[in-house]
């Protein structure tokens, strides 16, 4: 998808008939929810950010809005759940909510996941949206912290791209501002 965006194939008139179907798959809530943080981070970096940079201004309403709204909404929810155990002072004594899902906790997690719903995703994202297998000790906590911070950093980068604070648009806007200041000084 990132390659299609970067080469502007997604914006070609020949694709306009299948674009709504592509959007429905790319922002399907069950697909977004099921991704581990590390995969969602790559989705943001390799598709959403490139889409923001490559989309022609005239297509913002038709091509960006249907994708960005559900993705940003989901990203905010994911970030809130991921940082909740760190920010919630009453939960500071419960360090199990800060640990990733390991092999020993799989049975309980599978039961909760089978029932689905909010409780599973809250637990999943609180644990860093990460399964670490048989990894133990400090490595588990470090892995959870790494994916939590990486998700936050990536979302921040995508927001900066959306607001033209980063990338080609930021450079264009900065150059325009410099030119305007130079013209005002010349007057």
PDB file of C-alpha atoms in Angstrom:
ATOM      1  CA  UNK A   1       0.000   0.000   0.000  1.00  0.00           C
ATOM      2  CA  UNK A   2       2.867   2.356   0.769  1.00  0.00           C
ATOM      3  CA  UNK A   3       4.390   1.702  -2.637  1.00  0.00           C
ATOM      4  CA  UNK A   4       1.032   2.309  -4.315  1.00  0.00           C
ATOM      5  CA  UNK A   5       0.721   5.578  -2.386  1.00  0.00           C
ATOM      6  CA  UNK A   6       4.278   6.717  -2.983  1.00  0.00           C
ATOM      7  CA  UNK A   7       4.018   6.145  -6.713  1.00  0.00           C
ATOM      8  CA  UNK A   8       0.585   7.784  -6.692  1.00  0.00           C
ATOM      9  CA  UNK A   9      -1.123   4.720  -8.137  1.00  0.00           C
ATOM     10  CA  UNK A  10      -3.876   4.965  -5.506  1.00  0.00           C
ATOM     11  CA  UNK A  11      -4.824   8.356  -6.887  1.00  0.00           C
ATOM     12  CA  UNK A  12      -5.129   7.283 -10.542  1.00  0.00           C
ATOM     13  CA  UNK A  13      -8.589   7.613 -12.103  1.00  0.00           C
ATOM     14  CA  UNK A  14      -8.453   3.943 -13.146  1.00  0.00           C
ATOM     15  CA  UNK A  15      -8.352   2.908  -9.484  1.00  0.00           C
ATOM     16  CA  UNK A  16     -11.244   5.110  -8.349  1.00  0.00           C
ATOM     17  CA  UNK A  17     -13.778   2.291  -8.816  1.00  0.00           C
ATOM     18  CA  UNK A  18     -11.993  -0.081  -6.437  1.00  0.00           C
ATOM     19  CA  UNK A  19     -10.694   2.557  -4.021  1.00  0.00           C
ATOM     20  CA  UNK A  20     -13.679   2.269  -1.619  1.00  0.00           C
ATOM     21  CA  UNK A  21     -13.094  -1.494  -1.365  1.00  0.00           C
ATOM     22  CA  UNK A  22      -9.407  -0.928  -0.705  1.00  0.00           C
ATOM     23  CA  UNK A  23     -10.258   1.578   2.017  1.00  0.00           C
ATOM     24  CA  UNK A  24     -12.707  -0.820   3.662  1.00  0.00           C
ATOM     25  CA  UNK A  25      -9.966  -3.452   3.893  1.00  0.00           C
ATOM     26  CA  UNK A  26      -7.184  -1.054   4.926  1.00  0.00           C
ATOM     27  CA  UNK A  27      -9.180   0.423   7.817  1.00  0.00           C
ATOM     28  CA  UNK A  28     -11.227  -2.614   8.839  1.00  0.00           C
ATOM     29  CA  UNK A  29     -11.487  -2.282  12.609  1.00  0.00           C
ATOM     30  CA  UNK A  30     -11.001  -5.984  13.306  1.00  0.00           C
ATOM     31  CA  UNK A  31      -7.804  -5.967  11.226  1.00  0.00           C
ATOM     32  CA  UNK A  32      -6.491  -2.877  13.004  1.00  0.00           C
ATOM     33  CA  UNK A  33      -7.349  -4.263  16.446  1.00  0.00           C
ATOM     34  CA  UNK A  34      -5.687  -7.621  15.799  1.00  0.00           C
ATOM     35  CA  UNK A  35      -2.298  -6.146  14.902  1.00  0.00           C
ATOM     36  CA  UNK A  36       0.485  -6.218  17.447  1.00  0.00           C
ATOM     37  CA  UNK A  37       1.891  -2.760  18.209  1.00  0.00           C
ATOM     38  CA  UNK A  38       4.989  -3.470  16.111  1.00  0.00           C
ATOM     39  CA  UNK A  39       2.856  -4.273  13.062  1.00  0.00           C
ATOM     40  CA  UNK A  40       0.584  -1.279  13.617  1.00  0.00           C
ATOM     41  CA  UNK A  41       3.682   0.924  13.853  1.00  0.00           C
ATOM     42  CA  UNK A  42       4.846  -0.351  10.470  1.00  0.00           C
ATOM     43  CA  UNK A  43       1.356   0.227   9.044  1.00  0.00           C
ATOM     44  CA  UNK A  44       1.584   3.860  10.164  1.00  0.00           C
ATOM     45  CA  UNK A  45       5.138   4.323   8.851  1.00  0.00           C
ATOM     46  CA  UNK A  46       4.891   2.462   5.574  1.00  0.00           C
ATOM     47  CA  UNK A  47       1.380   3.312   4.493  1.00  0.00           C
ATOM     48  CA  UNK A  48      -0.290   6.172   6.347  1.00  0.00           C
ATOM     49  CA  UNK A  49       2.714   8.514   6.451  1.00  0.00           C
ATOM     50  CA  UNK A  50       3.528   7.898   2.782  1.00  0.00           C
ATOM     51  CA  UNK A  51      -0.125   8.397   1.891  1.00  0.00           C
ATOM     52  CA  UNK A  52      -0.040  11.779   3.655  1.00  0.00           C
ATOM     53  CA  UNK A  53       3.062  12.885   1.769  1.00  0.00           C
ATOM     54  CA  UNK A  54       1.949  11.671  -1.654  1.00  0.00           C
ATOM     55  CA  UNK A  55      -1.741  12.550  -1.744  1.00  0.00           C
ATOM     56  CA  UNK A  56      -2.566  15.481  -4.059  1.00  0.00           C
ATOM     57  CA  UNK A  57      -4.282  18.366  -2.266  1.00  0.00           C
ATOM     58  CA  UNK A  58      -7.370  18.018  -4.445  1.00  0.00           C
ATOM     59  CA  UNK A  59      -7.915  14.455  -3.197  1.00  0.00           C
ATOM     60  CA  UNK A  60      -7.593  15.062   0.550  1.00  0.00           C
ATOM     61  CA  UNK A  61     -11.352  14.865   1.132  1.00  0.00           C
ATOM     62  CA  UNK A  62     -11.960  11.754  -0.961  1.00  0.00           C
ATOM     63  CA  UNK A  63      -8.771   9.784  -0.335  1.00  0.00           C
ATOM     64  CA  UNK A  64      -7.388  10.850   3.052  1.00  0.00           C
ATOM     65  CA  UNK A  65     -10.502  11.403   5.160  1.00  0.00           C
ATOM     66  CA  UNK A  66     -11.948   7.892   4.842  1.00  0.00           C
ATOM     67  CA  UNK A  67      -8.600   6.401   5.875  1.00  0.00           C
ATOM     68  CA  UNK A  68      -7.259   8.830   8.463  1.00  0.00           C
ATOM     69  CA  UNK A  69     -10.355   9.147  10.630  1.00  0.00           C
ATOM     70  CA  UNK A  70     -10.649   5.462  11.621  1.00  0.00           C
ATOM     71  CA  UNK A  71      -6.872   4.954  11.782  1.00  0.00           C
ATOM     72  CA  UNK A  72      -6.258   7.982  14.008  1.00  0.00           C
ATOM     73  CA  UNK A  73      -9.233   7.065  16.190  1.00  0.00           C
ATOM     74  CA  UNK A  74      -7.855   3.569  16.636  1.00  0.00           C
ATOM     75  CA  UNK A  75      -4.314   4.858  17.259  1.00  0.00           C
ATOM     76  CA  UNK A  76      -5.532   7.164  20.021  1.00  0.00           C
ATOM     77  CA  UNK A  77      -7.461   4.305  21.660  1.00  0.00           C
ATOM     78  CA  UNK A  78      -4.409   2.041  21.390  1.00  0.00           C
ATOM     79  CA  UNK A  79      -2.158   4.701  22.921  1.00  0.00           C
ATOM     80  CA  UNK A  80      -4.586   5.369  25.774  1.00  0.00           C
ATOM     81  CA  UNK A  81      -4.740   1.683  26.657  1.00  0.00           C
ATOM     82  CA  UNK A  82      -0.988   1.195  26.261  1.00  0.00           C
ATOM     83  CA  UNK A  83      -0.033   4.046  28.553  1.00  0.00           C
ATOM     84  CA  UNK A  84      -2.869   3.513  31.054  1.00  0.00           C
ATOM     85  CA  UNK A  85      -0.914   1.229  33.428  1.00  0.00           C
ATOM     86  CA  UNK A  86       2.032   3.622  33.432  1.00  0.00           C
ATOM     87  CA  UNK A  87      -0.044   6.734  34.036  1.00  0.00           C
ATOM     88  CA  UNK A  88      -2.535   5.190  36.474  1.00  0.00           C
ATOM     89  CA  UNK A  89      -0.973   5.638  39.913  1.00  0.00           C
ATOM     90  CA  UNK A  90      -3.480   3.303  41.591  1.00  0.00           C
ATOM     91  CA  UNK A  91      -2.279   0.510  39.289  1.00  0.00           C
ATOM     92  CA  UNK A  92       1.424   1.034  40.057  1.00  0.00           C
ATOM     93  CA  UNK A  93       1.543  -1.878  42.475  1.00  0.00           C
ATOM     94  CA  UNK A  94       0.093  -4.281  39.900  1.00  0.00           C
ATOM     95  CA  UNK A  95       3.148  -4.915  37.756  1.00  0.00           C
ATOM     96  CA  UNK A  96       1.549  -7.861  35.921  1.00  0.00           C
ATOM     97  CA  UNK A  97      -0.437  -5.433  33.798  1.00  0.00           C
ATOM     98  CA  UNK A  98       2.855  -3.953  32.573  1.00  0.00           C
ATOM     99  CA  UNK A  99       4.256  -7.275  31.351  1.00  0.00           C
ATOM    100  CA  UNK A 100       3.874  -8.708  27.884  1.00  0.00           C
ATOM    101  CA  UNK A 101       1.913 -11.863  27.238  1.00  0.00           C
ATOM    102  CA  UNK A 102       4.139 -14.915  27.714  1.00  0.00           C
ATOM    103  CA  UNK A 103       3.652 -18.598  26.999  1.00  0.00           C
ATOM    104  CA  UNK A 104       2.571 -19.258  30.583  1.00  0.00           C
ATOM    105  CA  UNK A 105      -0.339 -16.821  30.262  1.00  0.00           C
ATOM    106  CA  UNK A 106      -1.530 -18.016  26.876  1.00  0.00           C
ATOM    107  CA  UNK A 107      -4.381 -20.217  28.077  1.00  0.00           C
ATOM    108  CA  UNK A 108      -6.061 -17.425  30.032  1.00  0.00           C
ATOM    109  CA  UNK A 109      -5.424 -14.985  27.185  1.00  0.00           C
ATOM    110  CA  UNK A 110      -6.909 -17.395  24.638  1.00  0.00           C
ATOM    111  CA  UNK A 111     -10.104 -17.702  26.676  1.00  0.00           C
ATOM    112  CA  UNK A 112     -10.358 -13.926  26.999  1.00  0.00           C
ATOM    113  CA  UNK A 113      -9.579 -13.419  23.298  1.00  0.00           C
ATOM    114  CA  UNK A 114     -12.207 -15.971  22.256  1.00  0.00           C
ATOM    115  CA  UNK A 115     -14.837 -13.978  24.097  1.00  0.00           C
ATOM    116  CA  UNK A 116     -13.556 -10.857  22.326  1.00  0.00           C
ATOM    117  CA  UNK A 117     -14.758  -7.452  23.284  1.00  0.00           C
ATOM    118  CA  UNK A 118     -13.298  -4.500  25.086  1.00  0.00           C
ATOM    119  CA  UNK A 119     -11.788  -6.470  27.969  1.00  0.00           C
ATOM    120  CA  UNK A 120      -9.509  -8.476  25.657  1.00  0.00           C
ATOM    121  CA  UNK A 121      -8.216  -5.477  23.713  1.00  0.00           C
ATOM    122  CA  UNK A 122      -7.690  -3.447  26.874  1.00  0.00           C
ATOM    123  CA  UNK A 123      -5.628  -6.277  28.339  1.00  0.00           C
ATOM    124  CA  UNK A 124      -3.791  -6.856  25.055  1.00  0.00           C
ATOM    125  CA  UNK A 125      -2.831  -3.207  24.502  1.00  0.00           C
ATOM    126  CA  UNK A 126      -1.985  -2.716  28.189  1.00  0.00           C
ATOM    127  CA  UNK A 127       0.539  -5.515  27.785  1.00  0.00           C
ATOM    128  CA  UNK A 128       2.104  -3.712  24.842  1.00  0.00           C
ATOM    129  CA  UNK A 129       0.166  -5.567  22.173  1.00  0.00           C
ATOM    130  CA  UNK A 130       3.008  -8.036  22.292  1.00  0.00           C
ATOM    131  CA  UNK A 131       3.520 -11.778  22.699  1.00  0.00           C
ATOM    132  CA  UNK A 132       7.042 -12.618  23.863  1.00  0.00           C
ATOM    133  CA  UNK A 133       6.833 -16.413  24.177  1.00  0.00           C
ATOM    134  CA  UNK A 134       9.173 -17.821  26.820  1.00  0.00           C
ATOM    135  CA  UNK A 135      11.164 -14.638  27.363  1.00  0.00           C
ATOM    136  CA  UNK A 136      11.503 -13.804  31.061  1.00  0.00           C
ATOM    137  CA  UNK A 137      12.647 -11.060  33.415  1.00  0.00           C
ATOM    138  CA  UNK A 138      13.808  -7.593  32.549  1.00  0.00           C
ATOM    139  CA  UNK A 139      13.799  -8.400  28.840  1.00  0.00           C
ATOM    140  CA  UNK A 140      10.007  -8.684  28.873  1.00  0.00           C
ATOM    141  CA  UNK A 141       9.570  -5.289  30.520  1.00  0.00           C
ATOM    142  CA  UNK A 142      12.084  -3.739  28.138  1.00  0.00           C
ATOM    143  CA  UNK A 143      10.251  -5.189  25.133  1.00  0.00           C
ATOM    144  CA  UNK A 144       6.910  -3.803  26.307  1.00  0.00           C
ATOM    145  CA  UNK A 145       8.424  -0.380  26.963  1.00  0.00           C
ATOM    146  CA  UNK A 146      10.161  -0.385  23.570  1.00  0.00           C
ATOM    147  CA  UNK A 147       6.999  -1.103  21.578  1.00  0.00           C
ATOM    148  CA  UNK A 148       4.983   1.377  23.670  1.00  0.00           C
ATOM    149  CA  UNK A 149       7.492   4.175  23.038  1.00  0.00           C
ATOM    150  CA  UNK A 150       7.929   3.248  19.370  1.00  0.00           C
ATOM    151  CA  UNK A 151       4.154   3.358  18.825  1.00  0.00           C
ATOM    152  CA  UNK A 152       3.982   6.780  20.471  1.00  0.00           C
ATOM    153  CA  UNK A 153       6.921   8.113  18.476  1.00  0.00           C
ATOM    154  CA  UNK A 154       5.527   6.818  15.194  1.00  0.00           C
ATOM    155  CA  UNK A 155       2.088   8.291  15.838  1.00  0.00           C
ATOM    156  CA  UNK A 156       3.762  11.602  16.657  1.00  0.00           C
ATOM    157  CA  UNK A 157       5.674  11.453  13.363  1.00  0.00           C
ATOM    158  CA  UNK A 158       2.472  10.748  11.435  1.00  0.00           C
ATOM    159  CA  UNK A 159       0.721  13.678  13.134  1.00  0.00           C
ATOM    160  CA  UNK A 160       3.651  15.934  12.247  1.00  0.00           C
ATOM    161  CA  UNK A 161       3.350  14.804   8.630  1.00  0.00           C
ATOM    162  CA  UNK A 162      -0.401  15.446   8.665  1.00  0.00           C
ATOM    163  CA  UNK A 163       0.156  18.961  10.011  1.00  0.00           C
ATOM    164  CA  UNK A 164       3.008  19.661   7.563  1.00  0.00           C
ATOM    165  CA  UNK A 165       5.548  19.962  10.365  1.00  0.00           C
ATOM    166  CA  UNK A 166       7.702  17.263   8.786  1.00  0.00           C
ATOM    167  CA  UNK A 167       8.525  16.133   5.263  1.00  0.00           C
ATOM    168  CA  UNK A 168       8.349  17.914   1.919  1.00  0.00           C
ATOM    169  CA  UNK A 169       5.380  20.108   2.869  1.00  0.00           C
ATOM    170  CA  UNK A 170       7.211  21.411   5.911  1.00  0.00           C
ATOM    171  CA  UNK A 171      10.152  22.395   3.718  1.00  0.00           C
ATOM    172  CA  UNK A 172       7.879  24.108   1.190  1.00  0.00           C
ATOM    173  CA  UNK A 173       6.042  26.022   3.925  1.00  0.00           C
ATOM    174  CA  UNK A 174       9.302  27.024   5.627  1.00  0.00           C
ATOM    175  CA  UNK A 175      10.697  28.335   2.328  1.00  0.00           C
ATOM    176  CA  UNK A 176       7.510  30.278   1.650  1.00  0.00           C
ATOM    177  CA  UNK A 177       7.679  31.844   5.108  1.00  0.00           C
ATOM    178  CA  UNK A 178      11.315  32.865   4.538  1.00  0.00           C
ATOM    179  CA  UNK A 179      10.435  34.406   1.176  1.00  0.00           C
ATOM    180  CA  UNK A 180       7.525  36.336   2.720  1.00  0.00           C
ATOM    181  CA  UNK A 181       9.773  37.651   5.504  1.00  0.00           C
ATOM    182  CA  UNK A 182      12.417  38.697   2.992  1.00  0.00           C
ATOM    183  CA  UNK A 183       9.794  40.545   0.936  1.00  0.00           C
ATOM    184  CA  UNK A 184       8.482  42.336   4.055  1.00  0.00           C
ATOM    185  CA  UNK A 185      12.000  43.414   5.025  1.00  0.00           C
ATOM    186  CA  UNK A 186      12.548  44.678   1.496  1.00  0.00           C
ATOM    187  CA  UNK A 187       9.442  46.929   1.710  1.00  0.00           C
TER     188      UNK A 187
END
